[in-house]
Amino acid sequence: MSTIVHVVVPTPAHSSLSDPLTYAIELPLPPGTLVRVPLGKREVCGVVWDAPAAEAAPMQLKHVGAVLDGLPPLSAHWRQLVGFAASYYQRSLGEVALAALPPQLRELDASQLARRLKRAAADAGAPPQGSRPDLTPDQQRALEAIAAEAGPFLLFGATGSGKTEVYLRAMEALLARDPQAQGLVLVPEINLTPQLQARFVERFGADAVVPLHSGMTNPQRLRSWIAAHSGAARIVLGTRMAVFASLPRLGLVVVDEEHDPSYKQQEGARYSARDLAVYRGHLEGVKVVLGSATPSLESWQACDRGRYRCLEMPDRVGAGALPAVRVVNMNHQPRGTLFSAPLLAAIQARIARGEQSLIFLNRRGYAPVLACGSCDWRSECSHCSAFRVFHKIDRTLRCHHCGYTERVPRACPKCGNVDVAPLGRGTERLEEQLAELLADARRPDGTPVRIARMDADSTRLKGALEQQLAQVHSGEVDVLVGTQMVTKGHDFRSITLVAAVNPDSALFSSDFRAPERLFSLLMQAAGRAGRDAAHAAASEMWVQTFNPDHPLFVALKKHDFAAFAAQQLQERRQAAMPPFAFQALLRAEARTQEVAQAFLQAAADAGAGLEGSGHVVVYAPVPMAVQRVANVERAQLLLESGSRPALQAFLSAWQPVLQDLRMKGLIRWAVDVDPLAV
C-alpha cells in the first residue's frame, strides 16, 4: 500500500504551485530527504517536506521516481530557515529550497550521487600549522564577552584592529568545546574569500575549511556542500549563498563586513544574507558575530535598542594610528585638475621612500561617456537608457547594464565630426594620466614607477586577481588604481597613502543610503593605509572634494563613525526612513513603460482593503533610475509602513492578487522586501 509524501519542487516564483506537491511512495520518507519526482513531462529534484496542517484529499498521485538516500535528510532547522526566507521575501518555497542546493546535486540520479559521495570520502587535506599571535586587550575583552553572553554581537572594530583574529579564536573556542561542531563565516564578495580562507586553513587545516561561492565550478560547489552537509567540514566560508549551507551541527555564525550591500541578493529571491544569518542564529540557538568598522545603520540602531551587544575595538593591532585624513578643497584648484599639487607631491614622496599608494575611483573604464564636440551625440546604448562606457584598452564602447559592445567609431555617427572626445574619468583614464604625471618619478633604486589597475575589467580572467594581489604584496607595484574592490578587507602592509579623487557624486544622490555607502567606502579605503604599525604614523588618507565642509567629511577627518551615524539616523528619523520605517518595492518589466506602470497601478488599486493595508502607504508608480535595460522598460512602486508585521501581512495577502493580474506586454514582476536601492 502506498503512502503520501509532500515534496517541494523548483517551481517558478509566481506559479500557482507554490506549496509542496503530493506524491505516492511505497515506504514513508522522513522530511528533508532528497528525491527525484515527475513534474509535467520532466523529472526534477525535490525535497520531502513537512506535512501541511490541513491536507486535501489526494486524487490520482504520481509516484516518486527515485530516492537519493546516500545523503542524510536536510535538517528541520534548515527547512525552517528556507520556509522563513520564502515567506518573508515573498517567493515560492520550492524556488528558495532548490536554489539553496548545489546545481549539480539537482541534476544527479542516485547512482551518480553515490559515485560523487565515494569520491568525496577519499579527499583529505593538510593538517593545521598556523601560529597564534598575542591578543590585544580589545580582542581579549571581545572574546570574553562572546564566550559569556548570548548575542547577537556587533564587533565594531577599527580597520586593522584584528577582527579576523577574533573570528579565528571564537571558532577555536567552539571546536575546543565540541570537536564535531561547525562554523559558518560569510564574506561579502568572492575576491575576499581566498585570503580569508588562507587564514582559516593555516589555523584549522585544509580538510576542515571549505569555500562556498558562485565563482566555483559546479563540481567544486557540490564537493563543498557535501562536506558541510555530512559534517566532514568544520568551517564553511562563503558569500551570501552560503547562508543556506546545510550545517547539521552549526555552533557559530560570523558575518564579516556586515554593512556591505553585496549581502543583499538582487535577483530571484531578494534576500539579505546578513539578516538571514541573524535569524538562523536565533533559530538554532547559536551565537552570531557581525563585524565591521562602519556598521550598517540598521545594526547600529539594533545596538542602541539593546537587541545586539556592541563590542568595540577602537585600537589597531600593534598600537598603530589610523591614517590622518587630509581634505583638499577642489574649489581652490585650477579647473579640470585631476590630482591637486599637494596630493601629487605626497604620492611622489611615497614612491621615493619605497612605499605604496592606493588611488580610489569607483568607476571602471576609460570614461563614462564619449561625446561629439559639434553636435549633441553621446555614446548612448541603443538598448538601455544609459551611456555606453568608453574602454580605451580595447577601443570599445561597452554598456555596463546589458553588455552591448561596439568598436569606437572613427567619427561621430550623427554628423561625421572626427573630434569625438571622452567625458569624465574612469580607472583606465586615471591610470593613464597618473603615468604621465609620474613619468619622471623614480623608485629608491632609480627604476621607473610601476602603476597597476585593479577593477572588474583587469581581474576578469581566471587567476588575474590573485596575481595582481601578489604583485602588490611583494612590492612590485608602487601605485595601485582601483574601484571599491580594492578598499575592502585587503591587508596591504606597505600602502601608506590612500586617495579618493572624486567622491562627491554620492553626496547628492536621490538614494537616501548613498551617504552611508560613501562614508563606509571612504573609511574602508582609509583602512588600507598604515596597516603596518611601523608606517602608521606617516600614513594618510586624501580626499579631493568640492564640498569640504559637508558633515560626512567632517566626521571622516575624525574617523568618527558614531557622529556620522547619529547625524544620519536623526535625518532618517525625521523623514520616517529605514530603519524607522519598513519598505518593499514592486518592480515590473514590460515591453513599454506604459504597460509596466499600468500593471503597477492595477496592483496598487487591487491592494486596497487587504489585510494590513490601513497601515501601509502605497506610492504612485515611477520609472526606475535606469528606465530601460536590454530593450525592457522598468518601473517600480514603493510600499512603506511603520510596522513590519503590517507590511508582511499586506504583502502575503497581495501575493495571490498579483499572480491573478494579467496584462499584455508584461514580461515579469518581482517584490523586493527591505530594498537597498529605492
XYZ file of C-alpha atoms in Angstrom, residues 6-481:
476
model
C 4.855 16.110 0.363
C 7.633 17.379 -1.894
C 8.776 20.905 -2.738
C 9.941 21.254 -6.334
C 11.618 24.111 -8.261
C 8.506 25.976 -9.346
C 8.593 29.446 -10.925
C 8.318 32.330 -8.475
C 4.779 33.295 -9.395
C 3.250 29.950 -10.334
C 0.238 28.596 -8.506
C 2.379 25.606 -7.438
C 3.989 27.400 -4.511
C 3.079 24.770 -1.895
C 4.539 21.252 -1.606
C 3.112 18.744 -4.088
C 1.868 15.291 -3.064
C 3.335 12.061 -4.437
C 2.934 8.389 -3.701
C 5.682 6.070 -2.453
C 5.825 2.545 -1.057
C 7.579 3.394 2.221
C 7.342 6.653 4.191
C 10.263 9.083 3.912
C 11.489 11.495 6.603
C 11.194 15.228 5.797
C 14.375 16.618 4.291
C 15.026 13.591 2.077
C 16.120 14.392 -1.477
C 14.090 12.692 -4.187
C 13.550 12.802 -7.927
C 9.917 13.223 -8.927
C 7.926 13.701 -12.141
C 6.779 17.270 -12.826
C 4.916 17.659 -16.070
C 6.945 15.945 -18.781
C 10.247 16.015 -16.914
C 11.782 14.604 -13.765
C 13.159 17.082 -11.243
C 14.930 17.101 -7.911
C 12.710 17.779 -4.906
C 12.882 17.855 -1.116
C 10.436 15.911 1.048
C 8.728 18.489 3.251
C 6.701 18.521 6.430
C 3.023 17.674 6.003
C 0.721 20.743 5.972
C -1.663 21.271 8.882
C -4.712 20.517 6.735
C -4.325 18.026 3.908
C -6.650 17.958 0.918
C -7.955 14.585 -0.174
C -5.499 13.447 -2.873
C -6.616 12.477 -6.354
C -4.622 10.123 -8.578
C -0.998 10.579 -7.468
C 2.240 10.202 -9.386
C 4.942 8.098 -7.767
C 8.298 9.311 -6.542
C 10.841 8.436 -9.228
C 13.886 7.809 -7.039
C 15.197 8.466 -3.556
C 18.666 9.990 -3.147
C 19.229 8.010 0.024
C 23.010 8.385 0.028
C 22.633 11.719 1.824
C 21.200 12.299 5.304
C 17.928 14.294 5.263
C 18.132 18.084 5.415
C 17.511 19.174 8.999
C 14.341 20.688 10.462
C 16.270 23.915 11.167
C 17.355 24.134 7.527
C 13.770 23.658 6.378
C 12.573 26.327 8.829
C 15.209 28.754 7.510
C 14.103 28.154 3.926
C 10.428 28.444 4.895
C 11.033 31.751 6.659
C 13.065 33.159 3.742
C 10.375 32.177 1.223
C 7.612 33.695 3.337
C 9.408 36.912 4.319
C 10.843 37.671 0.880
C 7.637 36.673 -0.920
C 8.935 33.807 -3.069
C 7.773 30.256 -3.597
C 9.019 27.623 -1.155
C 10.360 25.368 -3.905
C 12.226 28.201 -5.600
C 14.164 29.055 -2.425
C 14.684 25.440 -1.283
C 16.064 24.158 -4.581
C 18.131 27.286 -5.310
C 19.851 26.680 -1.947
C 21.145 23.313 -3.191
C 24.195 22.959 -5.482
C 23.226 22.996 -9.194
C 24.947 19.671 -9.840
C 23.140 17.989 -6.958
C 19.814 18.911 -8.551
C 20.827 17.032 -11.718
C 22.221 13.788 -10.265
C 20.424 10.478 -10.044
C 21.010 8.031 -7.163
C 23.904 6.125 -8.806
C 25.692 9.337 -9.897
C 25.350 10.719 -6.377
C 26.780 7.519 -4.905
C 29.907 7.906 -7.075
C 30.314 11.568 -6.003
C 29.985 10.602 -2.328
C 32.607 7.877 -2.690
C 34.982 10.353 -4.334
C 34.341 12.999 -1.643
C 35.080 10.493 1.128
C 38.542 9.894 -0.365
C 39.538 13.575 -0.224
C 41.879 14.681 2.560
C 43.591 17.976 3.305
C 46.709 19.210 5.023
C 46.797 19.456 8.834
C 46.824 22.859 10.558
C 50.192 24.502 11.048
C 49.496 28.143 11.898
C 50.853 30.113 14.829
C 48.645 32.302 17.007
C 49.540 35.952 17.588
C 49.177 37.518 21.009
C 45.782 39.090 21.648
C 45.305 42.809 22.193
C 43.277 43.912 25.236
C 40.383 44.825 22.896
C 40.418 41.368 21.309
C 40.578 39.679 24.711
C 37.563 41.636 26.008
C 35.567 40.873 22.856
C 36.265 37.145 23.113
C 35.347 37.066 26.804
C 32.011 38.754 26.022
C 31.302 36.330 23.148
C 32.027 33.399 25.463
C 29.903 34.710 28.350
C 26.887 36.323 26.666
C 24.190 35.290 24.214
C 24.474 37.954 21.476
C 23.964 38.696 18.638
C 27.215 40.674 18.743
C 28.301 43.652 16.651
C 32.100 43.639 16.572
C 32.697 47.334 15.927
C 36.420 47.372 15.243
C 38.604 49.929 13.503
C 40.258 48.785 10.282
C 43.354 46.847 11.307
C 42.081 46.175 14.834
C 42.239 42.402 14.354
C 38.608 41.391 13.844
C 39.702 38.325 11.862
C 41.739 37.045 14.803
C 38.620 37.346 16.976
C 36.709 35.225 14.446
C 39.502 32.633 14.453
C 39.723 32.462 18.256
C 35.940 32.286 18.651
C 35.919 29.373 16.189
C 38.800 27.718 18.078
C 36.860 28.009 21.331
C 33.801 26.452 19.693
C 35.760 23.462 18.372
C 37.554 23.046 21.699
C 34.178 22.676 23.415
C 32.757 20.416 20.694
C 35.174 18.942 18.101
C 32.195 17.962 15.922
C 30.698 21.479 15.843
C 30.578 23.569 12.671
C 31.010 27.265 11.951
C 29.729 29.484 9.151
C 31.761 32.530 8.043
C 30.239 34.914 5.487
C 32.188 37.446 3.418
C 30.588 39.978 1.063
C 32.492 39.277 -2.154
C 34.266 36.394 -3.888
C 37.572 38.280 -4.151
C 37.802 38.431 -0.336
C 37.411 34.662 0.015
C 40.952 33.427 -0.895
C 42.897 35.478 1.667
C 40.445 34.787 4.494
C 40.326 31.118 3.540
C 44.131 31.024 3.713
C 43.999 32.368 7.292
C 41.440 29.760 8.349
C 43.222 26.897 6.565
C 46.501 27.884 8.252
C 44.776 27.730 11.632
C 42.427 24.744 11.206
C 43.780 22.677 8.307
C 42.693 22.290 4.695
C 40.309 19.424 5.376
C 38.409 21.448 7.982
C 37.641 24.523 5.844
C 35.579 24.571 2.641
C 34.648 27.558 0.451
C 31.168 28.061 -0.997
C 30.526 30.792 -3.565
C 29.310 31.286 -7.129
C 32.829 31.606 -8.547
C 33.416 27.881 -8.003
C 32.693 25.232 -10.625
C 29.618 23.069 -10.116
C 31.683 20.011 -9.049
C 33.593 22.174 -6.543
C 30.379 23.568 -5.074
C 28.916 20.075 -4.768
C 32.067 18.809 -3.031
C 31.989 21.680 -0.508
C 28.260 21.268 0.094
C 28.586 17.518 0.719
C 31.468 18.122 3.149
C 29.321 20.609 5.084
C 26.126 18.531 4.972
C 27.876 15.333 6.048
C 29.637 17.127 8.912
C 33.119 16.437 7.488
C 33.833 20.170 7.138
C 34.233 22.109 10.355
C 34.007 25.592 8.789
C 32.163 26.837 5.707
C 33.493 30.130 4.356
C 31.471 31.747 1.608
C 29.492 34.600 0.124
C 25.787 35.305 0.692
C 24.652 31.991 -0.855
C 26.446 30.140 1.968
C 23.855 31.340 4.493
C 21.722 28.423 3.214
C 24.518 25.847 3.588
C 23.352 22.655 5.268
C 25.271 22.528 8.566
C 23.772 19.910 10.876
C 25.997 20.845 13.854
C 26.129 24.634 13.465
C 27.637 26.329 16.523
C 28.747 29.826 15.414
C 27.913 32.289 12.620
C 30.243 35.124 11.590
C 29.300 37.861 9.105
C 32.394 39.857 8.133
C 31.913 43.423 6.760
C 28.247 43.116 7.732
C 27.444 46.570 6.333
C 28.272 45.558 2.763
C 25.371 45.835 0.264
C 26.648 42.695 -1.516
C 24.882 40.638 1.164
C 21.557 41.618 -0.457
C 20.630 39.375 -3.381
C 19.379 41.408 -6.353
C 17.778 38.659 -8.456
C 15.275 35.903 -7.736
C 14.616 35.675 -4.021
C 15.963 39.070 -2.955
C 17.123 38.019 0.491
C 19.582 39.681 2.849
C 22.175 37.089 3.878
C 23.135 39.194 6.905
C 19.565 39.303 8.195
C 19.047 35.599 7.489
C 22.297 34.830 9.342
C 20.936 36.610 12.422
C 17.627 34.758 12.064
C 19.440 31.441 11.621
C 21.415 32.060 14.803
C 18.182 32.736 16.677
C 16.519 29.686 15.129
C 19.331 27.281 16.008
C 20.282 28.896 19.321
C 23.839 29.701 18.234
C 25.911 32.853 18.583
C 26.174 35.342 15.720
C 29.052 37.816 15.340
C 28.631 40.702 12.881
C 31.883 42.525 12.184
C 32.510 45.957 10.660
C 34.473 49.182 11.018
C 31.438 51.011 9.589
C 28.320 49.081 10.655
C 25.053 49.384 8.784
C 22.715 51.885 10.400
C 20.256 49.035 10.964
C 22.806 47.140 13.072
C 23.947 50.325 14.829
C 20.358 51.106 15.807
C 19.889 47.498 16.983
C 22.757 48.105 19.429
C 21.141 51.345 20.610
C 17.921 49.463 21.289
C 19.663 46.619 23.096
C 18.909 43.920 20.524
C 22.615 43.492 19.692
C 25.599 43.658 22.028
C 28.209 46.119 20.709
C 31.839 45.051 21.219
C 34.195 47.937 20.473
C 37.771 47.528 19.268
C 38.969 51.089 18.570
C 42.725 50.379 18.567
C 44.764 48.879 15.754
C 46.962 45.834 16.314
C 50.470 46.991 17.172
C 49.125 50.295 18.522
C 49.370 51.843 15.059
C 47.443 55.063 14.442
C 44.670 55.413 11.912
C 45.735 57.468 8.890
C 45.455 61.248 9.077
C 42.650 62.431 6.771
C 43.506 65.396 4.545
C 40.631 67.074 2.697
C 41.583 69.086 -0.408
C 39.170 71.865 -1.394
C 38.991 71.481 -5.184
C 37.284 74.872 -5.497
C 40.767 76.348 -4.984
C 42.352 74.225 -7.722
C 42.538 75.127 -11.442
C 39.503 73.904 -13.353
C 39.899 70.361 -14.684
C 42.583 69.409 -12.144
C 42.724 65.666 -11.671
C 45.368 65.485 -8.944
C 45.944 68.545 -6.792
C 49.576 69.613 -6.447
C 49.793 68.649 -2.728
C 48.380 65.178 -3.398
C 50.713 64.588 -6.332
C 53.679 65.663 -4.212
C 52.579 63.289 -1.423
C 52.376 60.369 -3.888
C 55.845 61.196 -5.257
C 57.263 61.316 -1.726
C 55.877 57.804 -1.073
C 57.451 56.477 -4.257
C 60.817 57.964 -3.331
C 60.656 56.218 0.062
C 59.709 52.869 -1.461
C 56.157 52.984 -0.061
C 52.916 52.264 -1.910
C 49.871 54.430 -2.682
C 46.275 53.487 -3.461
C 44.099 55.717 -5.675
C 40.385 55.008 -5.403
C 37.780 55.854 -8.059
C 34.559 53.873 -8.136
C 34.100 53.939 -11.910
C 35.754 51.496 -14.282
C 36.509 52.046 -17.957
C 38.326 54.989 -19.531
C 35.454 57.473 -19.487
C 31.745 57.146 -18.694
C 30.716 58.915 -21.925
C 32.098 59.544 -25.405
C 30.736 62.773 -26.914
C 30.851 64.782 -30.138
C 32.045 68.384 -29.862
C 29.963 69.581 -32.836
C 26.513 68.071 -32.219
C 24.580 66.535 -29.329
C 25.668 62.905 -29.974
C 26.611 60.895 -26.896
C 27.565 57.235 -26.608
C 24.084 56.163 -25.564
C 23.219 52.474 -25.531
C 20.576 51.650 -28.135
C 19.117 49.021 -25.803
C 19.238 50.866 -22.448
C 18.536 54.327 -21.079
C 22.214 54.671 -20.161
C 25.505 55.631 -21.760
C 27.999 53.103 -23.041
C 31.339 53.434 -21.299
C 34.466 54.080 -23.342
C 37.146 51.419 -22.778
C 40.354 52.640 -24.393
C 42.382 49.451 -23.949
C 40.291 47.506 -26.470
C 38.782 50.594 -28.181
C 35.194 49.644 -27.371
C 32.022 51.300 -26.177
C 30.520 48.919 -23.640
C 27.183 49.083 -21.833
C 27.638 48.011 -18.216
C 23.929 47.202 -17.958
C 23.200 44.910 -20.926
C 26.739 44.189 -22.153
C 26.149 45.593 -25.675
C 29.579 46.375 -27.140
C 30.728 48.136 -30.321
C 34.022 49.381 -31.667
C 34.654 53.085 -31.095
C 33.527 54.966 -34.231
C 36.205 56.784 -36.263
C 33.892 59.799 -36.496
C 30.620 60.976 -34.978
C 27.849 58.655 -36.266
C 25.485 61.635 -36.385
C 27.436 64.472 -38.041
C 30.708 62.910 -39.181
C 32.903 65.081 -36.973
C 36.198 63.328 -36.181
C 36.609 65.246 -32.906
C 34.904 62.729 -30.642
C 36.216 63.005 -27.103
C 35.786 61.237 -23.736
C 33.888 63.000 -20.948
C 34.634 62.232 -17.304
C 37.093 59.709 -15.946
C 37.214 56.025 -15.149
C 40.007 53.922 -13.707
C 41.629 53.341 -17.131
C 41.952 57.080 -17.740
C 43.118 57.662 -14.186
C 45.865 55.065 -14.662
C 46.956 56.646 -17.954
C 47.034 60.216 -16.646
C 48.797 59.191 -13.454
C 51.501 57.502 -15.546
C 52.019 60.787 -17.419
C 52.192 62.829 -14.201
C 54.675 60.414 -12.604
C 56.785 59.818 -15.714
C 59.842 61.494 -14.145
C 59.436 59.974 -10.662
C 61.836 57.240 -9.622
C 61.817 54.462 -7.051
C 64.659 54.309 -4.467
C 66.673 52.045 -6.802
C 66.298 54.534 -9.685
C 63.827 52.447 -11.716
C 60.611 53.932 -13.170
C 57.352 53.938 -11.235
C 55.117 50.898 -11.616
C 51.363 51.548 -11.710
C 48.704 48.831 -11.656
C 44.932 48.940 -12.065
C 42.541 46.609 -10.261
C 38.869 46.573 -11.252
C 36.283 44.209 -12.730
C 37.921 44.526 -16.180
C 41.530 43.880 -15.169
C 40.599 40.885 -12.999
C 38.165 39.221 -15.388
C 40.461 36.334 -16.380
C 40.824 33.368 -14.048
C 43.696 33.875 -11.613
C 44.185 37.549 -12.557
C 43.006 38.857 -9.176
C 45.325 36.584 -7.210
C 48.248 37.516 -9.479
C 47.641 41.265 -9.054
C 47.267 40.975 -5.285
C 50.523 39.015 -5.125
C 52.291 41.795 -7.076
C 51.023 44.416 -4.635
C 52.034 42.374 -1.592
C 55.517 41.678 -2.995
C 56.190 45.376 -3.598
C 56.215 45.158 -7.409
C 53.533 47.897 -7.567
C 54.138 51.481 -6.435
C 50.718 52.970 -7.146
C 47.523 50.893 -7.263
C 44.482 52.395 -9.027
